[in-house]
C-alpha positions as CSV (number, residue, x, y, z in Angstrom):
1,X,-4.9,29.8,10.6
2,X,-4.0,26.2,11.5
3,X,-6.6,23.4,11.8
4,X,-7.3,22.5,15.3
5,X,-5.4,19.6,16.8
6,X,-7.5,16.4,17.1
7,X,-7.6,12.8,18.3
8,X,-8.4,10.3,15.6
9,X,-9.9,7.0,16.7
10,X,-11.7,4.1,15.0
11,X,-14.2,1.7,16.6
12,X,-12.7,-1.7,17.4
13,X,-9.1,-0.5,17.4
14,X,-6.9,0.6,20.4
15,X,-4.7,2.6,18.0
16,X,-5.1,6.3,18.5
17,X,-3.5,9.2,16.7
18,X,-3.1,12.7,18.3
19,X,-2.7,15.0,15.4
20,X,-1.5,18.6,15.1
21,X,-1.3,20.5,11.9
22,X,0.7,23.4,10.5
23,X,-1.0,26.4,8.9
24,X,-0.3,24.9,5.5
25,X,-2.5,21.9,6.0
26,X,-5.8,22.2,4.1
27,X,-9.1,20.4,4.8
28,X,-8.3,18.1,1.8
29,X,-4.9,17.2,3.2
30,X,-6.4,16.6,6.6
31,X,-9.0,14.2,5.0
32,X,-6.1,12.2,3.4
33,X,-4.3,12.1,6.8
34,X,-7.4,10.7,8.6
35,X,-8.0,8.2,5.8
36,X,-4.4,6.9,6.1
37,X,-4.7,6.7,9.9
38,X,-8.1,4.9,9.7
39,X,-6.5,2.4,7.4
40,X,-3.9,1.5,10.0
41,X,-6.5,1.5,12.7
42,X,-8.7,-0.9,10.7
43,X,-5.8,-3.3,10.4
44,X,-4.0,-3.1,13.8
45,X,-5.5,-3.2,17.3
46,X,-2.5,-2.2,19.6
47,X,-3.6,0.0,22.4
48,X,-1.1,2.8,21.8
49,X,-1.3,6.5,21.1
50,X,0.9,8.0,18.4
51,X,1.5,11.8,18.4
52,X,1.9,13.2,14.9
53,X,2.5,16.5,13.3
54,X,1.7,17.3,9.6
55,X,3.0,20.0,7.3
56,X,3.0,21.0,3.6
57,X,6.3,22.7,2.6
58,X,8.8,22.8,-0.2
59,X,11.2,19.8,-0.3
60,X,14.0,18.8,-2.5
61,X,13.4,17.8,-6.1
62,X,12.6,14.1,-6.4
63,X,11.2,14.0,-2.8
64,X,7.5,13.5,-2.5
65,X,7.4,13.4,1.3
66,X,9.7,13.4,4.4
67,X,9.4,12.4,8.0
68,X,11.4,12.8,11.2
69,X,10.9,10.7,14.3
70,X,12.4,9.5,17.6
71,X,13.9,6.1,18.4
72,X,15.2,4.2,21.4
73,X,18.2,2.0,21.5
74,X,18.0,-1.6,22.6
75,X,20.2,-4.7,22.4
76,X,19.7,-7.5,20.0
77,X,18.8,-10.0,22.8
78,X,16.2,-7.6,24.2
79,X,14.7,-7.0,20.7
80,X,14.5,-10.8,19.9
81,X,12.9,-11.5,23.3
82,X,10.3,-8.7,22.8
83,X,9.4,-9.9,19.2
84,X,8.9,-13.5,20.5
85,X,6.9,-12.4,23.5
86,X,4.5,-10.3,21.5
87,X,4.0,-12.8,18.6
88,X,0.3,-13.2,17.9
89,X,0.1,-14.6,14.4
90,X,1.5,-17.6,12.5
91,X,3.8,-15.2,10.6
92,X,5.0,-13.7,13.8
93,X,6.0,-17.1,15.2
94,X,7.7,-18.2,12.0
95,X,9.6,-14.9,11.8
96,X,10.6,-14.6,15.5
97,X,11.6,-18.3,15.8
98,X,13.9,-18.1,12.8
99,X,15.9,-15.0,14.0
100,X,19.7,-15.5,14.0
101,X,21.4,-16.9,17.1
102,X,24.0,-14.2,17.0
103,X,23.8,-10.4,17.0
104,X,24.3,-9.2,13.4
105,X,25.1,-5.7,14.7
106,X,28.1,-6.9,16.6
107,X,26.9,-5.4,19.8
108,X,26.2,-1.9,18.4
109,X,22.5,-2.3,19.1
110,X,19.2,-1.6,17.3
111,X,17.1,1.6,17.0
112,X,13.4,1.2,17.4
113,X,10.8,3.8,16.7
114,X,9.2,5.0,19.9
115,X,5.6,3.8,19.3
116,X,6.9,0.4,18.2
117,X,9.1,0.3,21.3
118,X,6.1,1.0,23.5
119,X,4.0,-1.8,22.0
120,X,6.9,-4.2,22.3
121,X,7.4,-3.3,26.0
122,X,10.9,-2.0,25.3
123,X,10.2,1.5,26.5
124,X,7.5,3.6,28.2
125,X,8.9,6.8,26.7
126,X,6.3,9.2,25.4
127,X,7.1,12.1,23.2
128,X,5.4,15.4,22.5
129,X,5.7,14.3,18.9
130,X,6.5,10.7,17.8
131,X,6.6,11.5,14.1
132,X,6.4,14.5,11.8
133,X,5.3,14.2,8.2
134,X,5.8,16.8,5.5
135,X,4.4,16.5,1.9
136,X,6.3,18.4,-0.8
137,X,4.3,21.6,-1.6
138,X,6.1,21.8,-5.0
139,X,4.1,18.9,-6.2
140,X,0.5,18.9,-7.5
141,X,-1.3,16.7,-5.0
142,X,-4.9,15.7,-5.6
143,X,-5.1,14.7,-1.9
144,X,-6.7,11.5,-2.9
145,X,-4.9,8.2,-2.9
146,X,-1.7,9.9,-4.0
147,X,-1.5,11.7,-0.6
148,X,-3.0,8.8,1.4
149,X,-0.3,6.5,0.1
150,X,2.5,9.0,0.8
151,X,1.3,9.5,4.3
152,X,1.0,5.8,4.9
153,X,4.6,5.4,3.7
154,X,5.9,8.0,6.1
155,X,3.8,6.9,9.2
156,X,4.8,3.3,8.6
157,X,8.5,4.4,8.9
158,X,8.4,6.9,11.7
159,X,5.7,5.4,13.9
160,X,5.5,1.7,13.0
161,X,9.3,1.2,12.6
162,X,9.5,0.2,8.9
163,X,13.1,1.4,8.7
164,X,16.4,-0.2,7.8
165,X,20.0,0.8,8.4
166,X,22.2,-2.3,8.4
167,X,24.8,-0.1,10.3
168,X,25.4,1.7,7.0
169,X,23.0,4.6,7.0
170,X,23.1,4.9,10.8
171,X,25.5,3.5,13.3
172,X,22.8,1.3,14.8
173,X,20.7,-1.3,13.1
174,X,16.9,-1.6,12.8
175,X,14.5,-4.5,13.3
176,X,13.6,-4.8,9.6
177,X,17.2,-5.4,8.8
178,X,16.7,-8.9,10.1
179,X,14.2,-9.9,7.4
180,X,16.3,-9.2,4.3
181,X,17.1,-12.3,2.1
182,X,18.6,-13.2,-1.2
183,X,16.5,-15.3,-3.6
184,X,18.2,-18.4,-2.3
185,X,16.9,-17.7,1.2
186,X,20.2,-16.4,2.8
187,X,20.1,-13.3,5.1
188,X,21.9,-10.5,3.3
189,X,23.2,-7.5,5.3
190,X,25.3,-5.9,2.6
191,X,22.7,-3.3,1.4
192,X,23.5,-4.3,-2.2
193,X,27.2,-4.2,-2.3
194,X,27.3,-7.9,-3.2
195,X,25.2,-7.2,-6.3
196,X,22.3,-9.5,-5.2
197,X,18.7,-8.6,-5.1
198,X,17.3,-8.9,-1.6
199,X,13.7,-9.8,-0.7
200,X,11.5,-9.4,2.4
201,X,10.9,-12.8,4.0
202,X,9.8,-14.3,7.3
203,X,12.7,-16.7,7.2
204,X,14.8,-18.4,4.5
205,X,12.0,-20.5,3.2
206,X,9.1,-18.0,3.4
207,X,10.1,-15.2,1.0
208,X,7.9,-12.6,-0.6
209,X,8.2,-11.4,-4.2
210,X,8.9,-7.8,-3.1
211,X,12.5,-6.6,-3.2
212,X,14.1,-4.1,-1.0
213,X,16.0,-1.1,-2.3
214,X,19.7,-1.8,-2.5
215,X,21.3,1.5,-1.6
216,X,24.9,0.5,-1.8
217,X,26.8,-0.2,-5.1
218,X,29.7,-2.6,-5.7
219,X,32.1,0.2,-4.8
220,X,30.5,0.7,-1.4
221,X,28.8,4.1,-2.4
222,X,25.5,4.7,-0.6
223,X,22.9,6.5,-2.7
224,X,21.2,7.7,0.5
225,X,17.8,6.3,-0.4
226,X,15.8,4.3,2.1
227,X,16.9,0.7,2.4
228,X,13.5,-0.3,3.8
229,X,11.6,0.8,0.8
230,X,10.6,-1.5,-2.1
231,X,12.4,-1.4,-5.4
232,X,10.8,-2.3,-8.8
233,X,7.2,-1.5,-7.7
234,X,4.5,0.7,-9.0
235,X,1.4,1.5,-6.9
236,X,2.7,0.2,-3.6
237,X,2.7,2.7,-0.7
238,X,5.9,1.2,0.7
239,X,7.7,1.9,-2.6
240,X,8.2,5.1,-4.6
241,X,5.2,7.3,-4.8
242,X,3.7,10.8,-5.3
243,X,1.1,12.6,-7.3
244,X,2.0,10.7,-10.5
245,X,2.1,7.3,-8.8
246,X,-0.6,6.8,-6.2
247,X,0.3,3.9,-3.9
248,X,-1.7,1.6,-1.7
249,X,-0.7,-0.7,1.2
250,X,-0.4,-4.3,0.0
251,X,-0.9,-7.6,1.9
252,X,2.9,-8.0,2.1
253,X,3.2,-4.4,3.5
254,X,0.7,-5.5,6.3
255,X,2.8,-8.6,6.8
256,X,5.9,-6.4,7.3
257,X,4.2,-4.4,10.1
258,X,2.8,-7.6,11.7
259,X,6.2,-9.2,12.1
260,X,7.6,-5.9,13.5
261,X,5.3,-6.3,16.5
262,X,2.0,-4.8,15.4
263,X,-1.0,-6.9,16.1
264,X,-3.5,-7.4,13.2
265,X,-7.1,-6.7,14.1
266,X,-8.8,-9.9,15.2
267,X,-5.6,-11.6,16.3
268,X,-5.3,-13.0,19.8
269,X,-2.7,-15.7,20.1
270,X,-3.6,-16.8,16.6
271,X,-5.5,-15.4,13.7
272,X,-9.0,-14.8,14.9
273,X,-12.2,-15.3,12.9
274,X,-15.7,-14.2,13.5
275,X,-17.2,-17.6,12.6
276,X,-15.6,-21.0,12.2
277,X,-15.5,-21.9,8.4
278,X,-16.1,-25.4,7.1
279,X,-15.0,-27.1,3.9
280,X,-18.5,-26.5,2.6
281,X,-20.6,-23.4,1.8
282,X,-20.6,-21.1,4.8
283,X,-22.5,-18.0,5.9
284,X,-20.0,-15.9,7.8
285,X,-20.5,-12.5,9.5
286,X,-18.0,-10.1,11.1
287,X,-18.7,-8.4,14.3
288,X,-17.0,-6.3,17.0
289,X,-13.9,-8.0,18.2
290,X,-14.0,-10.6,15.3
291,X,-13.3,-8.6,12.2
292,X,-11.0,-11.1,10.3
293,X,-12.6,-13.8,8.3
294,X,-10.9,-16.5,6.2
295,X,-13.7,-18.5,4.6
296,X,-11.7,-21.5,3.3
297,X,-13.1,-23.8,0.7
298,X,-16.7,-23.7,-0.6
299,X,-19.0,-21.1,-2.1
300,X,-19.2,-18.8,0.9
301,X,-21.3,-15.7,1.8
302,X,-19.4,-13.2,3.9
303,X,-20.8,-10.0,5.5
304,X,-18.8,-7.3,7.1
305,X,-19.9,-5.0,10.0
306,X,-19.9,-1.3,10.7
307,X,-16.2,-1.2,11.8
308,X,-13.2,-2.2,9.8
309,X,-13.1,-5.6,8.2
310,X,-10.5,-8.0,6.9
311,X,-12.4,-10.5,4.7
312,X,-10.9,-13.4,2.6
313,X,-13.0,-15.6,0.4
314,X,-10.2,-18.2,-0.2
315,X,-11.3,-21.1,-2.4
316,X,-14.7,-21.2,-4.2
317,X,-17.1,-18.7,-5.8
318,X,-17.7,-16.4,-2.9
319,X,-20.1,-13.4,-2.3
320,X,-18.5,-10.8,0.0
321,X,-20.3,-7.7,1.3
322,X,-18.4,-5.1,3.1
323,X,-19.8,-2.9,5.9
324,X,-20.0,0.9,6.3
325,X,-16.4,1.1,7.7
326,X,-13.1,0.4,6.0
327,X,-13.1,-3.0,4.3
328,X,-10.1,-5.0,3.1
329,X,-11.5,-7.7,0.9
330,X,-9.9,-10.3,-1.3
331,X,-11.9,-13.0,-3.1
332,X,-8.8,-15.1,-3.7
333,X,-9.7,-18.2,-5.9
334,X,-12.9,-18.6,-7.8
335,X,-15.4,-16.3,-9.5
336,X,-16.3,-13.9,-6.7
337,X,-18.8,-11.1,-6.3
338,X,-17.4,-8.3,-4.1
339,X,-19.2,-5.2,-2.8
340,X,-17.4,-2.8,-0.6
341,X,-20.5,-1.6,1.2
342,X,-21.7,1.9,1.8
343,X,-18.5,3.4,3.2
344,X,-15.6,4.6,1.0
345,X,-11.9,4.1,1.2
346,X,-12.1,0.3,0.7
347,X,-9.5,-2.0,-0.7
348,X,-11.2,-4.6,-2.9
349,X,-9.2,-7.3,-4.7
350,X,-10.7,-10.1,-6.9
351,X,-7.8,-12.6,-6.8
352,X,-8.0,-15.5,-9.2
353,X,-11.1,-16.0,-11.4
354,X,-13.6,-13.8,-13.2
355,X,-14.7,-11.4,-10.5
356,X,-17.3,-8.7,-10.2
357,X,-16.1,-5.8,-7.9
358,X,-18.3,-2.9,-6.9
359,X,-17.3,0.1,-4.8
360,X,-19.4,2.9,-3.2
361,X,-18.6,6.4,-1.9
362,X,-15.1,7.4,-3.0
363,X,-11.3,6.9,-2.5
364,X,-11.4,3.1,-3.0
365,X,-8.8,0.8,-4.4
366,X,-10.0,-1.9,-6.8
367,X,-7.8,-4.6,-8.3
368,X,-9.1,-7.4,-10.4
369,X,-5.9,-9.4,-10.5
370,X,-6.1,-12.6,-12.5
371,X,-9.1,-13.4,-14.8
372,X,-11.6,-11.5,-16.8
373,X,-12.9,-9.1,-14.2
374,X,-15.6,-6.3,-14.0
375,X,-14.7,-3.3,-11.9
376,X,-17.2,-0.6,-11.0
377,X,-16.0,2.5,-9.1
378,X,-17.9,4.6,-6.6
379,X,-18.2,8.4,-6.3
380,X,-14.7,9.2,-7.4
381,X,-11.1,9.4,-6.6
382,X,-10.7,5.7,-7.3
383,X,-7.5,3.8,-8.0
384,X,-8.5,0.9,-10.3
385,X,-6.3,-1.8,-11.9
386,X,-7.7,-4.6,-14.0
387,X,-4.7,-7.0,-13.6
388,X,-4.2,-9.9,-16.0
389,X,-7.1,-10.9,-18.3
390,X,-9.7,-9.1,-20.4
391,X,-11.4,-6.7,-18.0
392,X,-14.2,-4.2,-18.1
393,X,-13.6,-1.2,-15.9
394,X,-16.0,1.7,-15.1
395,X,-14.8,4.6,-13.0
396,X,-16.7,6.8,-10.6
397,X,-18.0,10.3,-11.0
398,X,-14.8,11.9,-9.7
399,X,-11.1,12.0,-10.7
400,X,-10.0,8.4,-11.1
401,X,-6.7,6.7,-11.9
402,X,-7.4,3.6,-14.1
403,X,-5.0,1.0,-15.5
404,X,-6.2,-1.9,-17.5
405,X,-2.9,-3.6,-16.8
406,X,-2.4,-6.7,-19.0
407,X,-4.9,-8.1,-21.4
408,X,-7.5,-6.5,-23.7
409,X,-9.5,-4.2,-21.5
410,X,-12.5,-1.9,-22.0
411,X,-12.5,1.2,-19.9
412,X,-15.0,3.9,-19.1
413,X,-13.7,6.7,-16.9
414,X,-17.0,8.4,-16.1
415,X,-17.3,12.1,-15.1
416,X,-14.3,13.9,-13.8
417,X,-10.6,14.3,-14.7
418,X,-9.5,10.8,-15.1
419,X,-6.0,9.4,-15.7
420,X,-5.8,6.3,-18.0
421,X,-2.5,4.4,-17.5
422,X,-0.8,2.0,-19.9
423,X,2.7,0.6,-20.6
424,X,4.6,-1.6,-23.0
425,X,3.2,-5.1,-22.5
426,X,-0.2,-4.0,-21.4
427,X,-2.1,-5.4,-24.4
428,X,-4.8,-3.7,-26.4
429,X,-7.0,-1.4,-24.3
430,X,-9.9,0.7,-25.4
431,X,-11.1,3.9,-23.6
432,X,-14.7,4.7,-24.4
433,X,-15.1,8.2,-23.0
434,X,-11.9,10.1,-23.1
435,X,-12.8,13.8,-22.7
436,X,-9.9,16.3,-22.7
437,X,-12.3,19.1,-21.7
438,X,-13.0,17.2,-18.5
439,X,-9.3,17.0,-17.8
440,X,-8.8,13.4,-18.9
441,X,-5.2,12.4,-19.5
442,X,-3.1,9.4,-20.5
443,X,-0.2,8.3,-18.4
444,X,2.6,6.0,-19.8
445,X,5.4,4.4,-17.8
446,X,8.8,6.1,-18.2
447,X,10.7,4.7,-21.2
448,X,7.6,3.5,-23.0
449,X,8.2,3.9,-26.8
450,X,5.1,5.1,-28.5
451,X,3.5,6.9,-31.4
452,X,0.1,8.6,-31.7
453,X,-2.0,8.6,-34.8
454,X,-5.5,9.2,-36.0
455,X,-7.2,6.0,-37.2
456,X,-10.6,6.8,-38.5
457,X,-12.6,8.3,-35.6
458,X,-10.1,7.2,-33.0
459,X,-6.8,8.1,-31.5
460,X,-4.4,5.2,-31.4
461,X,-1.4,5.2,-29.1
462,X,0.9,2.4,-30.4
463,X,3.5,1.1,-27.9
464,X,4.8,-1.6,-30.4
465,X,4.5,-5.3,-30.1
466,X,0.7,-5.2,-30.5
467,X,0.3,-3.0,-27.4
468,X,-2.2,-0.2,-28.0
469,X,-4.4,2.2,-26.1
470,X,-7.3,3.4,-28.2
471,X,-9.3,6.5,-27.4
472,X,-12.7,6.1,-29.1
473,X,-14.2,9.0,-31.0
474,X,-11.3,11.4,-30.2
475,X,-9.6,13.8,-32.6
476,X,-5.9,14.0,-32.2
477,X,-5.7,17.5,-33.6
478,X,-8.0,18.8,-30.8
479,X,-6.0,17.4,-27.8
480,X,-4.3,20.0,-25.6
481,X,-0.7,20.1,-24.5
482,X,-0.1,17.7,-21.7
483,X,-2.9,15.2,-22.6
484,X,-0.2,12.5,-22.6
485,X,2.5,12.3,-20.0
486,X,5.0,9.8,-18.6
487,X,5.4,9.2,-14.9
């Protein structure tokens, strides 16, 4: 029996999802769907309804998820006019003002996903179904962040318009084609045939460090993979993903959707803030309609509200407290104290400095980034990365995915079946509570050369070059098949 169709809303956002589900969609899958949709609702405020259908079915090997969607056709001039007319942030104005003065499609035109077309005023067309998303039932989903990231990936394409074509994979072009640059800041429409790596950028001087997939080789052969996805990434929802590689939406991912016409929460003509920051130590609070805070310099205290928040500490040693809704928090520079608040599903990033990050409930993403950070998980299902530096990481009581990243890290998984990730170049990490009987496992990146040995009371995974993952008080001879895997 199928789950009932439903309308998903979030306080403070005009973005609405009308969902229908196949009989294969479980309660756990539905929970991941709503988490993904709430994430978009917390970050974008456009008053538009997106109709979506979800399924779980066998897909081809190597495919984690699939979508289908509808588009409208528009001219280059109409697209440029719409992007400029709907610019609300500094990034929007930079991106729209730098668009080429000629039509790269040569008059063929551009395809725009129907919800994106509606927010840009290019169409009033409504569909019985804007986007359909299917997860591969052949894969072992936990329906935590692995599924959330995959769903965000597919919705961002079929509903938000994060697609590329370059006239190669479809006759028409797509808006995101216009923001593809070489490292020297030149727009590149070859899809990879010229052999150059291409990056997302607002214009030729404002480039990100995330590279697009180049689907076309020097012989002009198209591998059929999405041109609009990231290459060379791990853990980003807009890159490769699946059960072995849970992904989250990054700040650059949000920037992509922003310049495609979606209005970030709190924006109205320019980036909005709840309180005006000063160069000194500020006390700033989010509230309905003012959910985005950039604190600036000083040792600031920032408090979220019951809805979704976008909170940035910027310079200084800041204290940031999230609310009960979804929180997107980044301490940026300084030694920051970050608490996600009582709700789960938060995205908590330390930035530069030695940060203390604490999550509550479950399904949170914690990333220490630079510095010697301390990360404390919530009730489980966390995705936790230490970043660079010597970090201390403690998981929640559920099934967590934990990576010390670079540096000498000390890791405690807590209860549940945890995955401890490492790779060549990670440094020397120590896991204090590896319990195979709880379902704990070790994940290494593909191609990582390694050996396992018993050294005293510990199991040592040696990845050469001084890189080791040490499992304290574990006997190698007792570990079951599959305790170590690559993905």
